[in-house]
Amino acid sequence: MAKESGSTRITPNLGPKERRLASMVLHKADASVSDIAKLTGYSQSVVRHSLDKFREQKILKRQTYIDVYRLGLSYSTLYFSLVPTSKRETNRLIHHLKASPRVSYFVALGGDFDFCVDICVRENLELFDFMQELSGEFGALFNTKTLQPLLSLTDYPVALGEDGRKCQKNLSFGISHEKRVPVDQMDHELLSLLSNYPELESRELGKQLGISSSTLYYRVQRLEKAGVIRGYRYLVDTSAFGLQSFVHCVYLRGVSQKLRNLLIEFCQQTPCITYHLECAGSWDFEFGSSVHTALEVMAVVNDIQHRFSSAIAKINTIPLFLYHKGSKYPFPREWSTEAIFGS
């Protein structure tokens, strides 16, 4: 994750102990303080103090990992660059996209594109409505754009400390043949609060929903067993650890599942890779990396080109500058289930 927008803080100087602790809690956001203490060998007071510090400095941000595909929804990723415009108008666009109830993920980029947003919809008509809304509000704002239907996404823990990815869980979702999981209004409100207010404790969450702790526990357990809640994790500000983030768009000459499986295996075995996704659009495969130097970026790109030279037409590497928004379920609590999923 790149540095969050609006942040003016100085990058903190984190020692080996803090780096190792941060590395351990990535994708282990459901672990208790005592569990983390046992895994790291640090005292509970050290763990608690460090986690509080990470949250205050916005180094780590808790996230409930929700699979919207199990709910009958899907993501499309819009990459775009802007026509020359004023800084004020650009800021107005940023504010609009951050507040949009259908924007799940929003980052600022460099190179060929200025921004990337993930749009969460039920059907293509809603995607068309979203694009129409942008044009109605901002006019001819796109200089270039490409729309990528997202087939699957897998996130890997960022390797920050000496433990790398050891004992840490990958989280993924995507298109499947599994039946849609039905949810009611209470489920929707629970998912909205978990996604948009991750700092809420269980007691406050139950109070907000007007339900008992046992009912809350049952609801969460049911959504977890159904595969809607895939797990819990922390988003990490990689810049706090001296890392630079990049997006790599891979154009393939073929789209066989065997080739995709080999690319996925490459991502799993390369510690600096933070995610991969399969898509159906201008490019076929995408992965992200967080590295210390540009030389490491070149090494990763050269490695994948060497291994798959005959299958890869081109790799476009794009720097990721600012993280604006991340919510696996962006819909506001006030919306009805009919507005999101239909009748």
CSV table of N, CA and C in Angstrom, one decimal, residues 117-236:
chain,number,residue,atom,x,y,z
A,117,VAL,N,-9.4,3.0,-10.2
A,117,VAL,CA,-10.5,2.7,-9.2
A,117,VAL,C,-11.1,1.4,-9.5
A,118,ASP,N,-11.5,0.7,-8.4
A,118,ASP,CA,-12.3,-0.5,-8.6
A,118,ASP,C,-13.7,-0.2,-8.3
A,119,ILE,N,-14.6,-0.5,-9.2
A,119,ILE,CA,-16.0,-0.2,-9.1
A,119,ILE,C,-16.8,-1.5,-8.9
A,120,CYS,N,-17.6,-1.5,-7.8
A,120,CYS,CA,-18.4,-2.7,-7.4
A,120,CYS,C,-19.8,-2.6,-7.9
A,121,VAL,N,-20.2,-3.5,-8.8
A,121,VAL,CA,-21.6,-3.4,-9.4
A,121,VAL,C,-22.2,-4.8,-9.5
A,122,ARG,N,-23.5,-4.8,-9.7
A,122,ARG,CA,-24.2,-6.1,-9.9
A,122,ARG,C,-24.3,-6.4,-11.4
A,123,GLU,N,-24.4,-5.4,-12.3
A,123,GLU,CA,-24.6,-5.6,-13.7
A,123,GLU,C,-24.0,-4.5,-14.5
A,124,ASN,N,-23.8,-4.7,-15.8
A,124,ASN,CA,-23.1,-3.7,-16.6
A,124,ASN,C,-23.8,-2.4,-16.6
A,125,LEU,N,-25.2,-2.4,-16.5
A,125,LEU,CA,-25.9,-1.1,-16.5
A,125,LEU,C,-25.5,-0.2,-15.4
A,126,GLU,N,-25.2,-0.8,-14.2
A,126,GLU,CA,-24.7,0.1,-13.1
A,126,GLU,C,-23.3,0.6,-13.4
A,127,LEU,N,-22.5,-0.1,-14.1
A,127,LEU,CA,-21.2,0.4,-14.5
A,127,LEU,C,-21.3,1.5,-15.5
A,128,PHE,N,-22.3,1.4,-16.4
A,128,PHE,CA,-22.5,2.4,-17.4
A,128,PHE,C,-23.1,3.7,-16.7
A,129,ASP,N,-23.9,3.5,-15.7
A,129,ASP,CA,-24.5,4.6,-14.9
A,129,ASP,C,-23.4,5.4,-14.2
A,130,PHE,N,-22.4,4.6,-13.6
A,130,PHE,CA,-21.3,5.2,-12.9
A,130,PHE,C,-20.5,6.1,-13.9
A,131,MET,N,-20.2,5.6,-15.1
A,131,MET,CA,-19.4,6.3,-16.0
A,131,MET,C,-20.2,7.6,-16.5
A,132,GLN,N,-21.5,7.4,-16.7
A,132,GLN,CA,-22.3,8.5,-17.0
A,132,GLN,C,-22.3,9.6,-16.0
A,133,GLU,N,-22.4,9.2,-14.7
A,133,GLU,CA,-22.3,10.1,-13.6
A,133,GLU,C,-21.1,10.9,-13.6
A,134,LEU,N,-19.9,10.3,-13.8
A,134,LEU,CA,-18.6,11.0,-13.8
A,134,LEU,C,-18.6,12.0,-15.0
A,135,SER,N,-19.1,11.6,-16.1
A,135,SER,CA,-19.1,12.5,-17.3
A,135,SER,C,-20.1,13.7,-17.0
A,136,GLY,N,-21.2,13.4,-16.4
A,136,GLY,CA,-22.2,14.5,-16.1
A,136,GLY,C,-21.6,15.5,-15.1
A,137,GLU,N,-20.8,15.0,-14.1
A,137,GLU,CA,-20.3,15.8,-13.1
A,137,GLU,C,-19.0,16.6,-13.5
A,138,PHE,N,-18.2,15.9,-14.3
A,138,PHE,CA,-16.9,16.5,-14.7
A,138,PHE,C,-16.6,16.7,-16.2
A,139,GLY,N,-17.6,16.4,-17.0
A,139,GLY,CA,-17.5,16.6,-18.4
A,139,GLY,C,-16.5,15.7,-19.0
A,140,ALA,N,-15.7,16.2,-20.1
A,140,ALA,CA,-14.7,15.3,-20.8
A,140,ALA,C,-13.5,15.3,-19.9
A,141,LEU,N,-13.4,14.4,-18.9
A,141,LEU,CA,-12.3,14.4,-18.0
A,141,LEU,C,-11.2,13.4,-18.4
A,142,PHE,N,-11.6,12.3,-19.2
A,142,PHE,CA,-10.7,11.3,-19.6
A,142,PHE,C,-9.8,11.6,-20.8
A,143,ASN,N,-8.5,11.6,-20.6
A,143,ASN,CA,-7.6,11.7,-21.7
A,143,ASN,C,-7.4,10.3,-22.3
A,144,THR,N,-7.1,9.3,-21.5
A,144,THR,CA,-7.0,7.9,-21.8
A,144,THR,C,-7.7,7.1,-20.8
A,145,LYS,N,-8.3,6.0,-21.1
A,145,LYS,CA,-8.9,5.1,-20.1
A,145,LYS,C,-8.9,3.7,-20.6
A,146,THR,N,-9.0,2.8,-19.7
A,146,THR,CA,-9.2,1.4,-20.0
A,146,THR,C,-9.9,0.7,-18.9
A,147,LEU,N,-10.9,-0.1,-19.2
A,147,LEU,CA,-11.8,-0.8,-18.2
A,147,LEU,C,-11.4,-2.3,-18.2
A,148,GLN,N,-11.1,-2.8,-17.0
A,148,GLN,CA,-10.7,-4.2,-16.9
A,148,GLN,C,-11.7,-5.0,-16.0
A,149,PRO,N,-12.5,-5.9,-16.6
A,149,PRO,CA,-13.3,-6.7,-15.7
A,149,PRO,C,-12.4,-7.6,-14.9
A,150,LEU,N,-12.6,-7.7,-13.6
A,150,LEU,CA,-11.7,-8.4,-12.7
A,150,LEU,C,-12.3,-9.8,-12.5
A,151,LEU,N,-11.5,-10.8,-12.8
A,151,LEU,CA,-11.9,-12.2,-12.7
A,151,LEU,C,-11.5,-12.8,-11.3
A,152,SER,N,-10.4,-12.5,-10.8
A,152,SER,CA,-10.0,-13.0,-9.5
A,152,SER,C,-8.9,-12.1,-8.9
A,153,LEU,N,-8.8,-12.1,-7.6
A,153,LEU,CA,-7.7,-11.3,-6.9
A,153,LEU,C,-7.2,-12.1,-5.7
A,154,THR,N,-5.9,-12.1,-5.6
A,154,THR,CA,-5.2,-12.7,-4.4
A,154,THR,C,-4.3,-11.7,-3.8
A,155,ASP,N,-4.4,-11.5,-2.5
A,155,ASP,CA,-3.5,-10.6,-1.8
A,155,ASP,C,-2.5,-11.4,-1.0
A,156,TYR,N,-1.2,-11.0,-1.0
A,156,TYR,CA,-0.2,-11.6,-0.3
A,156,TYR,C,0.3,-10.7,0.8
A,157,PRO,N,0.6,-11.2,2.0
A,157,PRO,CA,1.2,-10.3,3.0
A,157,PRO,C,2.5,-9.7,2.5
A,158,VAL,N,2.7,-8.5,2.8
A,158,VAL,CA,4.0,-7.8,2.5
A,158,VAL,C,5.1,-8.4,3.3
A,159,ALA,N,6.2,-8.8,2.8
A,159,ALA,CA,7.3,-9.3,3.5
A,159,ALA,C,8.1,-8.1,4.1
A,160,LEU,N,7.9,-7.9,5.4
A,160,LEU,CA,8.6,-6.7,6.0
A,160,LEU,C,9.8,-7.1,6.9
A,161,GLY,N,9.7,-8.2,7.5
A,161,GLY,CA,10.7,-8.6,8.5
A,161,GLY,C,11.4,-9.9,8.1
A,162,GLU,N,12.2,-10.4,9.0
A,162,GLU,CA,13.0,-11.6,8.7
A,162,GLU,C,12.1,-12.9,8.5
A,163,ASP,N,10.9,-12.8,9.0
A,163,ASP,CA,10.0,-14.0,8.8
A,163,ASP,C,9.4,-14.1,7.4
A,164,GLY,N,9.5,-13.0,6.6
A,164,GLY,CA,8.9,-13.0,5.3
A,164,GLY,C,7.5,-13.3,5.3
A,165,ARG,N,7.0,-14.3,4.5
A,165,ARG,CA,5.6,-14.6,4.5
A,165,ARG,C,5.3,-15.8,5.4
A,166,LYS,N,6.2,-16.3,6.1
A,166,LYS,CA,6.1,-17.5,6.9
A,166,LYS,C,4.9,-17.4,7.9
A,167,CYS,N,4.1,-18.4,8.0
A,167,CYS,CA,2.9,-18.5,8.9
A,167,CYS,C,1.9,-17.4,8.6
A,168,GLN,N,1.9,-16.9,7.4
A,168,GLN,CA,0.9,-15.8,7.0
A,168,GLN,C,0.0,-16.3,5.9
A,169,LYS,N,-1.2,-15.8,5.9
A,169,LYS,CA,-2.2,-16.3,5.0
A,169,LYS,C,-2.5,-15.4,3.8
A,170,ASN,N,-2.6,-16.0,2.6
A,170,ASN,CA,-3.1,-15.3,1.4
A,170,ASN,C,-4.6,-15.3,1.5
A,171,LEU,N,-5.1,-14.2,1.0
A,171,LEU,CA,-6.6,-14.0,0.9
A,171,LEU,C,-7.0,-13.7,-0.5
A,172,SER,N,-8.1,-14.4,-1.0
A,172,SER,CA,-8.4,-14.2,-2.4
A,172,SER,C,-9.9,-14.4,-2.6
A,173,PHE,N,-10.4,-13.9,-3.7
A,173,PHE,CA,-11.8,-14.0,-4.1
A,173,PHE,C,-11.9,-13.9,-5.6
A,174,GLY,N,-13.0,-14.2,-6.2
A,174,GLY,CA,-13.2,-14.1,-7.7
A,174,GLY,C,-14.4,-14.8,-8.2
A,175,ILE,N,-14.6,-14.8,-9.5
A,175,ILE,CA,-15.7,-15.5,-10.1
A,175,ILE,C,-15.6,-17.0,-9.9
A,176,SER,N,-16.7,-17.6,-9.5
A,176,SER,CA,-16.7,-19.1,-9.3
A,176,SER,C,-18.1,-19.6,-9.7
A,177,HIS,N,-18.3,-20.9,-9.6
A,177,HIS,CA,-19.5,-21.6,-9.9
A,177,HIS,C,-20.4,-21.8,-8.7
A,178,GLU,N,-19.9,-21.3,-7.5
A,178,GLU,CA,-20.7,-21.5,-6.3
A,178,GLU,C,-21.9,-20.6,-6.3
A,179,LYS,N,-22.9,-21.1,-5.6
A,179,LYS,CA,-24.2,-20.4,-5.6
A,179,LYS,C,-24.1,-19.1,-4.8
A,180,ARG,N,-24.9,-18.1,-5.2
A,180,ARG,CA,-24.9,-16.8,-4.5
A,180,ARG,C,-25.4,-17.0,-3.1
A,181,VAL,N,-24.7,-16.3,-2.2
A,181,VAL,CA,-25.1,-16.3,-0.8
A,181,VAL,C,-26.1,-15.2,-0.5
A,182,PRO,N,-27.3,-15.6,-0.1
A,182,PRO,CA,-28.4,-14.6,0.2
A,182,PRO,C,-28.1,-13.8,1.5
A,183,VAL,N,-28.3,-12.5,1.5
A,183,VAL,CA,-28.1,-11.8,2.8
A,183,VAL,C,-29.3,-10.9,3.0
A,184,ASP,N,-29.6,-10.6,4.2
A,184,ASP,CA,-30.7,-9.7,4.6
A,184,ASP,C,-30.2,-8.3,4.9
A,185,GLN,N,-31.1,-7.5,5.3
A,185,GLN,CA,-30.7,-6.1,5.6
A,185,GLN,C,-29.7,-6.0,6.8
A,186,MET,N,-29.9,-6.9,7.8
A,186,MET,CA,-29.0,-6.9,8.9
A,186,MET,C,-27.6,-7.3,8.5
A,187,ASP,N,-27.5,-8.3,7.6
A,187,ASP,CA,-26.2,-8.8,7.1
A,187,ASP,C,-25.5,-7.6,6.4
A,188,HIS,N,-26.3,-6.9,5.5
A,188,HIS,CA,-25.8,-5.8,4.8
A,188,HIS,C,-25.2,-4.7,5.7
A,189,GLU,N,-26.0,-4.4,6.7
A,189,GLU,CA,-25.5,-3.3,7.6
A,189,GLU,C,-24.3,-3.8,8.4
A,190,LEU,N,-24.2,-5.1,8.8
A,190,LEU,CA,-23.0,-5.6,9.4
A,190,LEU,C,-21.8,-5.5,8.5
A,191,LEU,N,-21.9,-6.0,7.3
A,191,LEU,CA,-20.8,-5.9,6.3
A,191,LEU,C,-20.4,-4.5,6.1
A,192,SER,N,-21.3,-3.5,6.0
A,192,SER,CA,-21.0,-2.1,5.8
A,192,SER,C,-20.2,-1.6,6.9
A,193,LEU,N,-20.6,-1.9,8.2
A,193,LEU,CA,-19.9,-1.4,9.4
A,193,LEU,C,-18.5,-2.0,9.5
A,194,LEU,N,-18.4,-3.3,9.2
A,194,LEU,CA,-17.1,-4.0,9.3
A,194,LEU,C,-16.1,-3.5,8.3
A,195,SER,N,-16.6,-3.1,7.1
A,195,SER,CA,-15.8,-2.7,6.0
A,195,SER,C,-15.4,-1.2,6.2
A,196,ASN,N,-16.4,-0.4,6.5
A,196,ASN,CA,-16.1,1.1,6.5
A,196,ASN,C,-15.8,1.6,7.9
A,197,TYR,N,-16.0,0.9,9.0
A,197,TYR,CA,-15.6,1.3,10.3
A,197,TYR,C,-14.8,0.2,11.0
A,198,PRO,N,-13.7,-0.2,10.5
A,198,PRO,CA,-13.0,-1.4,11.0
A,198,PRO,C,-12.5,-1.3,12.4
A,199,GLU,N,-12.5,0.0,13.0
A,199,GLU,CA,-12.0,0.2,14.3
A,199,GLU,C,-13.0,-0.1,15.4
A,200,LEU,N,-14.2,-0.4,15.0
A,200,LEU,CA,-15.3,-0.6,16.0
A,200,LEU,C,-15.1,-2.0,16.7
A,201,GLU,N,-15.1,-2.0,18.0
A,201,GLU,CA,-15.1,-3.2,18.8
A,201,GLU,C,-16.4,-3.9,18.7
A,202,SER,N,-16.4,-5.2,19.1
A,202,SER,CA,-17.6,-6.0,19.0
A,202,SER,C,-18.7,-5.5,19.8
A,203,ARG,N,-18.5,-4.9,21.0
A,203,ARG,CA,-19.5,-4.4,21.8
A,203,ARG,C,-20.2,-3.2,21.1
A,204,GLU,N,-19.4,-2.3,20.5
A,204,GLU,CA,-19.9,-1.1,19.9
A,204,GLU,C,-20.6,-1.5,18.6
A,205,LEU,N,-20.1,-2.5,17.9
A,205,LEU,CA,-20.7,-3.0,16.7
A,205,LEU,C,-22.1,-3.5,16.9
A,206,GLY,N,-22.3,-4.3,18.0
A,206,GLY,CA,-23.6,-4.8,18.4
A,206,GLY,C,-24.5,-3.7,18.8
A,207,LYS,N,-24.0,-2.7,19.5
A,207,LYS,CA,-24.8,-1.6,19.9
A,207,LYS,C,-25.3,-0.8,18.7
A,208,GLN,N,-24.4,-0.6,17.7
A,208,GLN,CA,-24.8,0.1,16.5
A,208,GLN,C,-25.9,-0.6,15.7
A,209,LEU,N,-25.9,-1.9,15.7
A,209,LEU,CA,-26.8,-2.7,15.0
A,209,LEU,C,-28.1,-3.0,15.8
A,210,GLY,N,-28.0,-2.8,17.2
A,210,GLY,CA,-29.1,-3.1,18.0
A,210,GLY,C,-29.3,-4.6,18.3
A,211,ILE,N,-28.2,-5.3,18.3
A,211,ILE,CA,-28.4,-6.8,18.5
A,211,ILE,C,-27.4,-7.2,19.7
A,212,SER,N,-27.7,-8.4,20.2
A,212,SER,CA,-26.9,-8.9,21.3
A,212,SER,C,-25.5,-9.4,20.8
A,213,SER,N,-24.6,-9.6,21.7
A,213,SER,CA,-23.3,-10.1,21.3
A,213,SER,C,-23.4,-11.5,20.8
A,214,SER,N,-24.3,-12.4,21.3
A,214,SER,CA,-24.5,-13.7,20.7
A,214,SER,C,-25.0,-13.7,19.3
A,215,THR,N,-26.0,-12.8,19.1
A,215,THR,CA,-26.5,-12.7,17.7
A,215,THR,C,-25.5,-12.1,16.7
A,216,LEU,N,-24.7,-11.2,17.2
A,216,LEU,CA,-23.6,-10.7,16.4
A,216,LEU,C,-22.6,-11.8,16.0
A,217,TYR,N,-22.2,-12.6,17.0
A,217,TYR,CA,-21.3,-13.7,16.8
A,217,TYR,C,-21.9,-14.7,15.8
A,218,TYR,N,-23.1,-15.0,15.9
A,218,TYR,CA,-23.8,-15.9,15.0
A,218,TYR,C,-23.7,-15.4,13.6
A,219,ARG,N,-24.1,-14.1,13.4
A,219,ARG,CA,-24.1,-13.5,12.1
A,219,ARG,C,-22.7,-13.6,11.4
A,220,VAL,N,-21.7,-13.2,12.2
A,220,VAL,CA,-20.3,-13.2,11.7
A,220,VAL,C,-19.9,-14.6,11.3
A,221,GLN,N,-20.1,-15.5,12.2
A,221,GLN,CA,-19.8,-16.9,11.9
A,221,GLN,C,-20.4,-17.5,10.7
A,222,ARG,N,-21.7,-17.1,10.5
A,222,ARG,CA,-22.4,-17.6,9.3
A,222,ARG,C,-21.8,-17.0,8.0
A,223,LEU,N,-21.5,-15.8,8.1
A,223,LEU,CA,-20.9,-15.1,6.9
A,223,LEU,C,-19.5,-15.7,6.6
A,224,GLU,N,-18.8,-16.0,7.7
A,224,GLU,CA,-17.4,-16.6,7.5
A,224,GLU,C,-17.6,-18.0,6.9
A,225,LYS,N,-18.5,-18.8,7.4
A,225,LYS,CA,-18.6,-20.2,6.9
A,225,LYS,C,-19.1,-20.2,5.4
A,226,ALA,N,-19.9,-19.2,5.1
A,226,ALA,CA,-20.4,-19.1,3.7
A,226,ALA,C,-19.4,-18.5,2.7
A,227,GLY,N,-18.2,-18.1,3.2
A,227,GLY,CA,-17.2,-17.6,2.4
A,227,GLY,C,-17.3,-16.1,2.0
A,228,VAL,N,-18.3,-15.4,2.6
A,228,VAL,CA,-18.5,-14.0,2.3
A,228,VAL,C,-17.4,-13.2,3.0
A,229,ILE,N,-17.2,-13.5,4.3
A,229,ILE,CA,-16.0,-12.9,5.0
A,229,ILE,C,-14.9,-13.9,4.9
A,230,ARG,N,-13.9,-13.6,4.1
A,230,ARG,CA,-12.8,-14.5,3.8
A,230,ARG,C,-11.7,-14.5,4.9
A,231,GLY,N,-11.7,-13.4,5.7
A,231,GLY,CA,-10.7,-13.3,6.7
A,231,GLY,C,-10.5,-11.9,7.1
A,232,TYR,N,-9.4,-11.6,7.9
A,232,TYR,CA,-9.1,-10.3,8.4
A,232,TYR,C,-7.6,-10.0,8.1
A,233,ARG,N,-7.4,-8.7,7.9
A,233,ARG,CA,-6.0,-8.4,7.6
A,233,ARG,C,-5.7,-6.9,8.0
A,234,TYR,N,-4.5,-6.5,7.8
A,234,TYR,CA,-4.1,-5.1,8.0
A,234,TYR,C,-3.6,-4.6,6.6
A,235,LEU,N,-4.0,-3.5,6.2
A,235,LEU,CA,-3.4,-2.8,5.1
A,235,LEU,C,-2.2,-2.1,5.7
A,236,VAL,N,-1.1,-2.1,5.0
A,236,VAL,CA,0.2,-1.5,5.5
A,236,VAL,C,0.7,-0.4,4.6
